[in-house]
Tab-separated table of C-alpha atoms and ligand atoms in Angstrom:
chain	number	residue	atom	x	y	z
F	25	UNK	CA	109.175	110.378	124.484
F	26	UNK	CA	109.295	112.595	121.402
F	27	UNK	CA	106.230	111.670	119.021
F	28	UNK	CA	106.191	113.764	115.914
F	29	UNK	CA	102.947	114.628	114.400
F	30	UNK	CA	102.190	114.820	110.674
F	31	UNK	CA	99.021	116.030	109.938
F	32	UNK	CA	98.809	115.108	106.349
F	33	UNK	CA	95.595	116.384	103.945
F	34	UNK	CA	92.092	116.652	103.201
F	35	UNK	CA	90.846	114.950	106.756
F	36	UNK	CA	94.062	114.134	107.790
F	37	UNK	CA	94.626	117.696	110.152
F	38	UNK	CA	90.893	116.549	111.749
F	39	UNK	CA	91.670	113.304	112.410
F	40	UNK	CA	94.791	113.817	113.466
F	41	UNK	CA	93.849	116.869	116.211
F	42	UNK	CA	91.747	114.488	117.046
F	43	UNK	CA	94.375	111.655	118.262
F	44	UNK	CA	96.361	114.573	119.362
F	45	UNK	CA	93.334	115.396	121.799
F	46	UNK	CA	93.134	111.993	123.129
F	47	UNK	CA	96.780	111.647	123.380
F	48	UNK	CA	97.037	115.011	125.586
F	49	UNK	CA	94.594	113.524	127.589
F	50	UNK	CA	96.565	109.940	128.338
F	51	UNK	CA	99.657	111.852	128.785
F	52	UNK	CA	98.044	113.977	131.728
F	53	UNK	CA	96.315	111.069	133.495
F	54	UNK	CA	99.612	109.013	133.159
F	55	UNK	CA	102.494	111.228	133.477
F	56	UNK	CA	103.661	109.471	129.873
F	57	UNK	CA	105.939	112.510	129.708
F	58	UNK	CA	105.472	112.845	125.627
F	59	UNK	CA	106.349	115.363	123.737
F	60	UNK	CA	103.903	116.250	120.640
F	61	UNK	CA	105.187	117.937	117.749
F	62	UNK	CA	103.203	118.901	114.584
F	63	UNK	CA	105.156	119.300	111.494
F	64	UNK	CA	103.131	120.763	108.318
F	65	UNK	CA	103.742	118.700	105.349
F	66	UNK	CA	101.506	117.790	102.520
F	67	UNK	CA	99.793	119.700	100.042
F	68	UNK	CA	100.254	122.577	103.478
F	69	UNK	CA	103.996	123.119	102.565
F	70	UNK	CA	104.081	122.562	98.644
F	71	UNK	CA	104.055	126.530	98.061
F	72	UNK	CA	106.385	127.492	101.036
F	73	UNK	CA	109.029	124.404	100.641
F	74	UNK	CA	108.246	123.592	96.939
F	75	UNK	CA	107.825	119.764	98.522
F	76	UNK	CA	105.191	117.836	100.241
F	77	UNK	CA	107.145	116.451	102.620
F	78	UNK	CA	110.531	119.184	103.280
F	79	UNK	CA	114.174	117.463	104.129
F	80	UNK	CA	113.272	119.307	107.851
F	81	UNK	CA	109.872	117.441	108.538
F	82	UNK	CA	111.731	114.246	107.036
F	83	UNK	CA	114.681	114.866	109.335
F	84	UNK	CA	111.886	115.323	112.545
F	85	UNK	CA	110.594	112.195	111.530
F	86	UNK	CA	113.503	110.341	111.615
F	87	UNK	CA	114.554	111.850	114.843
F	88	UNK	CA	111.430	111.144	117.205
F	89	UNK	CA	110.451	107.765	118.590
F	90	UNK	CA	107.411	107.520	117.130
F	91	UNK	CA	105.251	109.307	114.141
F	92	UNK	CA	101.307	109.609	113.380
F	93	UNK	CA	100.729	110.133	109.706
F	94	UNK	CA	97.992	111.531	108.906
F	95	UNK	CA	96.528	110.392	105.204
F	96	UNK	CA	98.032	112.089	101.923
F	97	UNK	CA	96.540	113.179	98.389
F	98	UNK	CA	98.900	112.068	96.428
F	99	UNK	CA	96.650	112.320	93.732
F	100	UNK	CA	96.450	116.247	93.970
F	101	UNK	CA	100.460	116.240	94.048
F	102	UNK	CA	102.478	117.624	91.245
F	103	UNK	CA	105.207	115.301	89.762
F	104	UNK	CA	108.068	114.190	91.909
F	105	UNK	CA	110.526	117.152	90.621
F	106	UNK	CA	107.742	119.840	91.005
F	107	UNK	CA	107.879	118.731	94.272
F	108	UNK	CA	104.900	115.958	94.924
F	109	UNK	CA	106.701	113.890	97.312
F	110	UNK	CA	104.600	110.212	98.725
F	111	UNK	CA	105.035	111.269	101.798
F	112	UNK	CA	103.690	108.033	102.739
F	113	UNK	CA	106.105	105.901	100.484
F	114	UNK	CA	109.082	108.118	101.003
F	115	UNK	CA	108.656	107.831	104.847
F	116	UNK	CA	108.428	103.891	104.897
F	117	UNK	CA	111.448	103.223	102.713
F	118	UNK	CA	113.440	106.359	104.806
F	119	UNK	CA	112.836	104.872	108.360
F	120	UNK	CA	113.036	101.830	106.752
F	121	UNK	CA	109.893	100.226	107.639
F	122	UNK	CA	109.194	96.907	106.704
F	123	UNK	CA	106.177	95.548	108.492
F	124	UNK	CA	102.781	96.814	107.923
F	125	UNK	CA	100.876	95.720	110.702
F	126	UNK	CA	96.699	95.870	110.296
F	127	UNK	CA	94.468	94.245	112.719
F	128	UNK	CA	91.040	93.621	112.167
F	129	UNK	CA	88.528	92.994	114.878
F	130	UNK	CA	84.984	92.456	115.759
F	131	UNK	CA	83.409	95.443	118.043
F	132	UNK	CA	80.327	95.560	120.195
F	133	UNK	CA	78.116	98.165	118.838
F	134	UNK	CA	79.584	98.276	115.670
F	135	UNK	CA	77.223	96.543	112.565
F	136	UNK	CA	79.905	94.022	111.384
F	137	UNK	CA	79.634	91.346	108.414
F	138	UNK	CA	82.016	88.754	110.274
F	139	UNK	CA	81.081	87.519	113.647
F	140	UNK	CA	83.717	86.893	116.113
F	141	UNK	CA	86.739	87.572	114.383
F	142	UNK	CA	90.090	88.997	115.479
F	143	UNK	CA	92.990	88.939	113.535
F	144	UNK	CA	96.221	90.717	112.004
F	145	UNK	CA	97.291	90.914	108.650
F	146	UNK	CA	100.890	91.113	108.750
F	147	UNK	CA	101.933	92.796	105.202
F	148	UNK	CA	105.522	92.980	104.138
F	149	UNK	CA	106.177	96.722	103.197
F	150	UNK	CA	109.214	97.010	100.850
F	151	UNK	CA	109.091	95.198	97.643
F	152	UNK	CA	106.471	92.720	96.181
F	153	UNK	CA	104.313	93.876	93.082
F	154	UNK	CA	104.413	98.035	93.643
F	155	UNK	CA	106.635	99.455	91.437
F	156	UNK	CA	107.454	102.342	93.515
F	157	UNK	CA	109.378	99.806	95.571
F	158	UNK	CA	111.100	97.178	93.789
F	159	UNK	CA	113.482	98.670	91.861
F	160	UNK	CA	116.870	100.219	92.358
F	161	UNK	CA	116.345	102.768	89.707
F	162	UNK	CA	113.323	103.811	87.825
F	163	UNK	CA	110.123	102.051	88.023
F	164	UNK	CA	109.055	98.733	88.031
F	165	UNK	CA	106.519	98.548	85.630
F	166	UNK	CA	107.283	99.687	82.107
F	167	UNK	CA	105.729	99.385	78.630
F	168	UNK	CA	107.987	98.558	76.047
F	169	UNK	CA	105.219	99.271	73.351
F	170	UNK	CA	101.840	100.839	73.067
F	171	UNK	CA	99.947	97.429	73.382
F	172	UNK	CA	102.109	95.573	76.090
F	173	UNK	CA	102.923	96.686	79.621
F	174	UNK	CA	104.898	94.706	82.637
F	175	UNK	CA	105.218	95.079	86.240
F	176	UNK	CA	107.551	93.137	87.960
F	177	UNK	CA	107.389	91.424	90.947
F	178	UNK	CA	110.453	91.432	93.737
F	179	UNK	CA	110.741	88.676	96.766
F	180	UNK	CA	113.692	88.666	98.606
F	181	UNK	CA	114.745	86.237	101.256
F	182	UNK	CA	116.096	88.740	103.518
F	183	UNK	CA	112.082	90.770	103.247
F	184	UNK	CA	110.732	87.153	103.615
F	185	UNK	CA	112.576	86.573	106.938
F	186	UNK	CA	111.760	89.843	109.031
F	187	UNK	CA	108.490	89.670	107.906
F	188	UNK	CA	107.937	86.368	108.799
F	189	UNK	CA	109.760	87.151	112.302
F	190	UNK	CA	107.715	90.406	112.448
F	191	UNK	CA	104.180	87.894	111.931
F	192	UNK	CA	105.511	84.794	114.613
F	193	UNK	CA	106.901	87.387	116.940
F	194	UNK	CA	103.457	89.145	117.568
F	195	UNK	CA	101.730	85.369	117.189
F	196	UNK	CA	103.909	84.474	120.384
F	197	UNK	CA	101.847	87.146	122.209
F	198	UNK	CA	98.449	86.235	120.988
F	199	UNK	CA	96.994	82.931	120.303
F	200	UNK	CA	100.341	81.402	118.740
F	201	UNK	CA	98.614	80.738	115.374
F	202	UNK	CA	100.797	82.054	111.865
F	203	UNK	CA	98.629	81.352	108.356
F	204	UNK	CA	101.567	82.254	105.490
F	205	UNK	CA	99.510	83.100	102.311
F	206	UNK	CA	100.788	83.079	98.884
F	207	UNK	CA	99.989	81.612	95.714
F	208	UNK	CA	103.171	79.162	95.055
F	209	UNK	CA	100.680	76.816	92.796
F	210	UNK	CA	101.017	79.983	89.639
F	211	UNK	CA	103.704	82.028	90.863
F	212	UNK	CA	106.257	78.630	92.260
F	213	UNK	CA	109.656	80.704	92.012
F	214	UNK	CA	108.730	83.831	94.198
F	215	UNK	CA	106.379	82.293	96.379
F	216	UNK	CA	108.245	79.849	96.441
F	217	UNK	CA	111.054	81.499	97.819
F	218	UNK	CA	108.818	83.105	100.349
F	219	UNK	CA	107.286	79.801	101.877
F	220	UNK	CA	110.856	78.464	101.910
F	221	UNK	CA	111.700	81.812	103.977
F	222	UNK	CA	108.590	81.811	106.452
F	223	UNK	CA	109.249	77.945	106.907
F	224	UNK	CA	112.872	78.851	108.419
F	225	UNK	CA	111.936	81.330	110.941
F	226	UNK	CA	109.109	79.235	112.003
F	227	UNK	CA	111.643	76.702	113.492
F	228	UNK	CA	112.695	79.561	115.935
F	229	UNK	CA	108.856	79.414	117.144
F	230	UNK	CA	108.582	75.710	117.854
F	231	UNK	CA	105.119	77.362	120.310
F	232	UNK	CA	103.289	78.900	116.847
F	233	UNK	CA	101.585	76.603	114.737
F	234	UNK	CA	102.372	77.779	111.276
F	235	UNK	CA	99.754	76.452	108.116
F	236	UNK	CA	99.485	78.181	104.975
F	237	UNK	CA	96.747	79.213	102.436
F	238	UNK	CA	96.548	80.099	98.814
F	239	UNK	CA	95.793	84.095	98.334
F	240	UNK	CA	92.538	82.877	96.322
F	241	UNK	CA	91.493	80.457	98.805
F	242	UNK	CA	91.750	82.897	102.046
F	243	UNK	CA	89.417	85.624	100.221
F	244	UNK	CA	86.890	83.334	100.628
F	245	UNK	CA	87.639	81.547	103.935
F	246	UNK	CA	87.800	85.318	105.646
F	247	UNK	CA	84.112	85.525	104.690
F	248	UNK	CA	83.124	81.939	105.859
F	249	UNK	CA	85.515	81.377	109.224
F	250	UNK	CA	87.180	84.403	109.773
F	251	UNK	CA	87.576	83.457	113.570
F	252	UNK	CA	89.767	80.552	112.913
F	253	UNK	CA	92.720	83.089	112.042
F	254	UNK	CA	95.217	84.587	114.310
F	255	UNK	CA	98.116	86.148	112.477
F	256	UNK	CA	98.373	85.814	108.246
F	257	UNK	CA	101.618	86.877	106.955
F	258	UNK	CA	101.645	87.752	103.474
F	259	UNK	CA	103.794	89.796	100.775
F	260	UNK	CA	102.611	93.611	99.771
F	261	UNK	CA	99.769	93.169	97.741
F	262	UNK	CA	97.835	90.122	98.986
F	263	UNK	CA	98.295	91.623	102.266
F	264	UNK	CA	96.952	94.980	100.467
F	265	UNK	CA	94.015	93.463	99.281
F	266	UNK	CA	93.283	90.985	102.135
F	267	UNK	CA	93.509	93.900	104.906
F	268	UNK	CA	91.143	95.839	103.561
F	269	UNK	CA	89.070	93.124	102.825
F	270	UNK	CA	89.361	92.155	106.858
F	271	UNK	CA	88.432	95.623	107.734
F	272	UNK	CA	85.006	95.864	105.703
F	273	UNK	CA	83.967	92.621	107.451
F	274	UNK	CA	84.295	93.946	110.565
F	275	UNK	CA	83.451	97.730	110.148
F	276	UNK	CA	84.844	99.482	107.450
F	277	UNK	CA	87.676	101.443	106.472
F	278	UNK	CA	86.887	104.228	109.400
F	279	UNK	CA	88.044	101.441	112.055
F	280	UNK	CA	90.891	100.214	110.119
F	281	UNK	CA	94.185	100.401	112.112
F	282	UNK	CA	97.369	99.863	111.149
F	283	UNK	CA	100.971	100.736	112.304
F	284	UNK	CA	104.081	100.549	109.905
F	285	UNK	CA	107.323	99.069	111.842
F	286	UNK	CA	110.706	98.438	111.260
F	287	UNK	CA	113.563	97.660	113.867
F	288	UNK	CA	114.192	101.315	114.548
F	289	UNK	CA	111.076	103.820	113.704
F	290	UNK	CA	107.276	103.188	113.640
F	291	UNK	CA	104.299	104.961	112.205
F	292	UNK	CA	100.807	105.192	113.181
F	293	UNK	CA	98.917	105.345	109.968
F	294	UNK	CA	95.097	104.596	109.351
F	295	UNK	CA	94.219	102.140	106.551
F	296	UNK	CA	91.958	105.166	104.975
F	297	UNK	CA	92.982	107.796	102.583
F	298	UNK	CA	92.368	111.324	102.995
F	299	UNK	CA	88.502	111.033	101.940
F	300	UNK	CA	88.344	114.214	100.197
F	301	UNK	CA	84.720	114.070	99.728
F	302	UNK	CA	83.797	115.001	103.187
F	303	UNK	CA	87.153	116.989	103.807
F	304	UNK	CA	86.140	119.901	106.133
F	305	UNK	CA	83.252	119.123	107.528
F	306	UNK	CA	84.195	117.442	110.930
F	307	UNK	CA	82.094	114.306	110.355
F	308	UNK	CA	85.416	111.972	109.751
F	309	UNK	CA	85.884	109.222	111.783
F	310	UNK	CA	88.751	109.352	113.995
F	311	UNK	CA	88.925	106.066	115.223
F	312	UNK	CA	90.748	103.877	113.039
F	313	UNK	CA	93.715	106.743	113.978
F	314	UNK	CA	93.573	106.576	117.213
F	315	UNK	CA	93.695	103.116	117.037
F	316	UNK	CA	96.814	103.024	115.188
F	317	UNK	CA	98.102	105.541	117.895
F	318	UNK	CA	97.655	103.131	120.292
F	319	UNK	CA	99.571	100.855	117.843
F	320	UNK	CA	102.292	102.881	118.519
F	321	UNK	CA	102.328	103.337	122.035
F	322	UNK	CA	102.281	99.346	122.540
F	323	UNK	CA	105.005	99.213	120.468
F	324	UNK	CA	106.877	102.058	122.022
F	325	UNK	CA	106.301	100.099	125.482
F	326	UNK	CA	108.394	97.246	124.221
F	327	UNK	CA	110.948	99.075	122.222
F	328	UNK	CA	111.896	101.174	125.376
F	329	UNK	CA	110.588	98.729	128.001
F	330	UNK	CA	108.183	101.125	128.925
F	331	UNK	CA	105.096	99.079	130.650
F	332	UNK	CA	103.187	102.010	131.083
F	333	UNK	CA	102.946	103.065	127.356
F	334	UNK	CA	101.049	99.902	127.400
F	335	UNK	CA	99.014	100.774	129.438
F	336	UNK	CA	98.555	103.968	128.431
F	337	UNK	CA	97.590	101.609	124.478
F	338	UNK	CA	95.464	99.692	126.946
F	339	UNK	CA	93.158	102.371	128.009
F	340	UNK	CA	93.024	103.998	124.488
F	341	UNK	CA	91.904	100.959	122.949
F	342	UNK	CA	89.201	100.344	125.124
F	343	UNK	CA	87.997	103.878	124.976
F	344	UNK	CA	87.774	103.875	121.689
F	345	UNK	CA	85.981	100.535	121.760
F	346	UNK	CA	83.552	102.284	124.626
F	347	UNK	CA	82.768	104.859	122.820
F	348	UNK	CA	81.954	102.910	119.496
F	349	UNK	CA	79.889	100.328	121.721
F	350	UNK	CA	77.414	103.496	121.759
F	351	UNK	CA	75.843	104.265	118.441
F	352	UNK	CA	74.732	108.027	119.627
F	353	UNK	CA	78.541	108.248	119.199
F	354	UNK	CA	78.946	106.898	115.896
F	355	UNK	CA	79.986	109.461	112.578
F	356	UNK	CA	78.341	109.072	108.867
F	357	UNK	CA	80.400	106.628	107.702
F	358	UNK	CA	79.158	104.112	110.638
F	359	UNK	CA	75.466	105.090	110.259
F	360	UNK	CA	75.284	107.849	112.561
F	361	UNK	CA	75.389	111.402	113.454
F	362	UNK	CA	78.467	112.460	115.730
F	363	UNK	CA	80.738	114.492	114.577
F	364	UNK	CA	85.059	113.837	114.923
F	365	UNK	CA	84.916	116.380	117.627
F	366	UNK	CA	81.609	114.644	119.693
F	367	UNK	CA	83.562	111.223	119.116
F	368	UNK	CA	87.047	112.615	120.512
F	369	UNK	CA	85.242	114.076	123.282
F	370	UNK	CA	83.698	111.127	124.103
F	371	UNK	CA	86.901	108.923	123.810
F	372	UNK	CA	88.729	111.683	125.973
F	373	UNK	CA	85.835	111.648	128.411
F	374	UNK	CA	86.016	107.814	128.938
F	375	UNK	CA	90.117	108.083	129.723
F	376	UNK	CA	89.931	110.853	131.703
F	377	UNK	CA	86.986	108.738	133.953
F	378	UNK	CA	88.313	105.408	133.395
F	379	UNK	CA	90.436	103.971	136.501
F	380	UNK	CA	92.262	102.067	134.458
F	381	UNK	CA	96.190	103.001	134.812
F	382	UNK	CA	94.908	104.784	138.338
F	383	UNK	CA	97.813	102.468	139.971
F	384	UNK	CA	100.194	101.866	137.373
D	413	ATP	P1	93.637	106.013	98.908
D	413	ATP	O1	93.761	105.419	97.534
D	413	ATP	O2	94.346	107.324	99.089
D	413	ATP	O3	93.894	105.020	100.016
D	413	ATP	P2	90.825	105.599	98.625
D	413	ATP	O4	90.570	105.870	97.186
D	413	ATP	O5	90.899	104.198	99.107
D	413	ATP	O6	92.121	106.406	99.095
D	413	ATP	P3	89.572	106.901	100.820
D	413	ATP	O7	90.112	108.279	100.861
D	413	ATP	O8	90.078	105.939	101.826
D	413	ATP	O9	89.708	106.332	99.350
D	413	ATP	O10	87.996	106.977	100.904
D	413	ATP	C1	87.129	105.937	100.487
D	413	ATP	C2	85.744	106.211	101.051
D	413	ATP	O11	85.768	105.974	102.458
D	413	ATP	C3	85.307	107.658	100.847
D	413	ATP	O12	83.919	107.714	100.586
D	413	ATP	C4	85.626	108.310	102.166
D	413	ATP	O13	84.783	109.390	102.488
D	413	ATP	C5	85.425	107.166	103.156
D	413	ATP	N1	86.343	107.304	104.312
D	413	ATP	C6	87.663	107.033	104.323
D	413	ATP	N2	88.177	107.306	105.528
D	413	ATP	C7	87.171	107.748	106.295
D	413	ATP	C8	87.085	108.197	107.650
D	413	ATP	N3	88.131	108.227	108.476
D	413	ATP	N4	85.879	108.594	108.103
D	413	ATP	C9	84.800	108.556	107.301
D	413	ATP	N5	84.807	108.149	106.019
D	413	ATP	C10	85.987	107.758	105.518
């Protein structure tokens, strides 16, 4: 199982050495057989390759099972023909992947905002309001004089249907509960289309119960009830805006998972970006990487019917979720003191004593 690593910048090569670390660590306890390999992109290769993300580290991308990103600053990046590639963007329309996938979940130890809550915001990836996305050529937001701008919004029903699939699929393996959000009261022809869409492939999953919610109206039930949802399936930006909003109830953006998916190629990538204001000083939290890592290994397992890659997600999961439940083990941005190499230890320490996967 090939796994290609991209460290990306800023905090991404110390986060990601540290889900290397763990990873190294599963694969000896469970004879995984993976194969890691790092691929410099980023701000690392602009002056050798004159790109942020060279055809080659593309090409390794594509050709491995699974990827961890590590975050990009794409703000530091030159224009697009100097070289300042999205690696991010240009990697999820390449391996074509649709389904952003962001759970958000209550932890003992952790100080959360929401109690109980444990849920996945199921984002469509491809089109929507971003206007790096929803065009064929050139942008999709333009300003046809100094005073007026527009962005334009794409929904497809093809993007409606494998996202909705994507959203009652994993809803089939968890509590069988799909909440579609949109706002179809302002915006009746593309939500529209959407809830038309969603409705459809909820007749293949006559075990989900499927209700819906305006965009508006969820903000503020996520705050009240947030254990009453299961799945939500939403278009780019809701899902955007409600993910991260998820995240800070239960922990903040250092816990925030998420995996990007498509039928053929997934990547690991944390909610975060590449926090350049503590760059370089090992106190970046790892976790919300390593729990998109084990993201990726659960979804490996069922792409190659490979039970022990869940497993192997299993134990990672709950280490991680060990090791938070400890708050000597906690970095900065959770209120503590522990550095991204004392919280991989830890994490590493837990698989390696854990007897978890001993028989499997
Ligand atoms: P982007 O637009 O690229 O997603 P952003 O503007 O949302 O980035 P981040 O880079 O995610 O900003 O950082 C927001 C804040 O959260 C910063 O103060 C940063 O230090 C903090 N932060 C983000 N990720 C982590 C992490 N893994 N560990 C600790 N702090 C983090």
């Amino acid at each position: 199982m090939h796994i290609a690593i991209l460290p990306g910048d800023d905090i991404g090569p110390e986060i990601t050495a540290a889900a290397r670390q763990v990873l190294e660590v599963l694969d000896e306890k469970l004879a995984l057989g993976l194969r890691l390999e790092q691929h410099p992109m980023g701000l690392a290769t602009l002056d050798s390759h004159a790109s942020t993300l060279p055809r080659e580290v593309l090409d390794e991308a594509r050709a491995a099972d699974g990827v961890i990103l590590g975050p990009v600053s794409t703000y530091d990046y030159p224009p697009v023909e100097q070289g300042g590639i999205n690696p991010s963007a240009h990697i999820r329309i390449a391996l074509d992947l649709f389904a952003n996938i962001r759970p958000s979940r209550t932890r003992a130890g952790v100080h959360y905002v929401a109690e109980d809550m444990d849920l996945v915001v199921v984002r469509e990836n491809t089109e929507g309001f971003y206007a790096d996305r929803n065009m064929l050529d050139g942008s999709g937001e333009f300003q046809p004089s100094p005073d007026m701008a527009l962005a334009i919004r794409k929904i497809s029903a093809g993007a409606c249907q494998r996202i909705a699939r994507a959203a009652f699929e994993l809803a089939s393996r968890r509590d069988k509960h799909v909440t579609m959000v949109h706002k179809a009261n302002v915006l009746k022809v593309t939500d529209g289309l959407f809830i038309r869409e969603v409705v459809k492939v909820a007749d293949e999953f006559p075990d989900v119960r499927l209700d819906e919610m305006l965009v508006d109206a969820m903000a503020a039930r996520l705050i009240r009830e947030p254990r009453i949802f299961d799945v939500i399936v939403t278009s780019n930006m809701y899902g955007d805006i409600l993910s991260d909003e998820a995240a800070a109830l239960c922990g903040g953006l250092g816990l925030a998972s998420a995996l990007n998916a498509g039928e053929r190629h997934a990547v690991a990538q944390a909610v975060h970006g590449s926090a350049p204001d503590i760059a370089g000083r090992g106190i970046a939290n790892p976790a919300a990487l390593m729990l998109s890592t084990a993201m990726l290994l659960d979804w490996l397992a069922s792409r190659h019917d490979r039970p022990i890659l869940a497993v192997a997600a299993d134990l990672l999961e709950g280490s991680v979720n060990a090791t938070l439940a400890n708050p000597a083990n906690h970095p900065p941005d959770l209120g503590g003191k522990a550095t991204t190499q004392h919280f991989a230890a830890a994490v590493a320490e837990h698989i390696q004593s854990s007897s978890q996967g001993d028989h499997a």
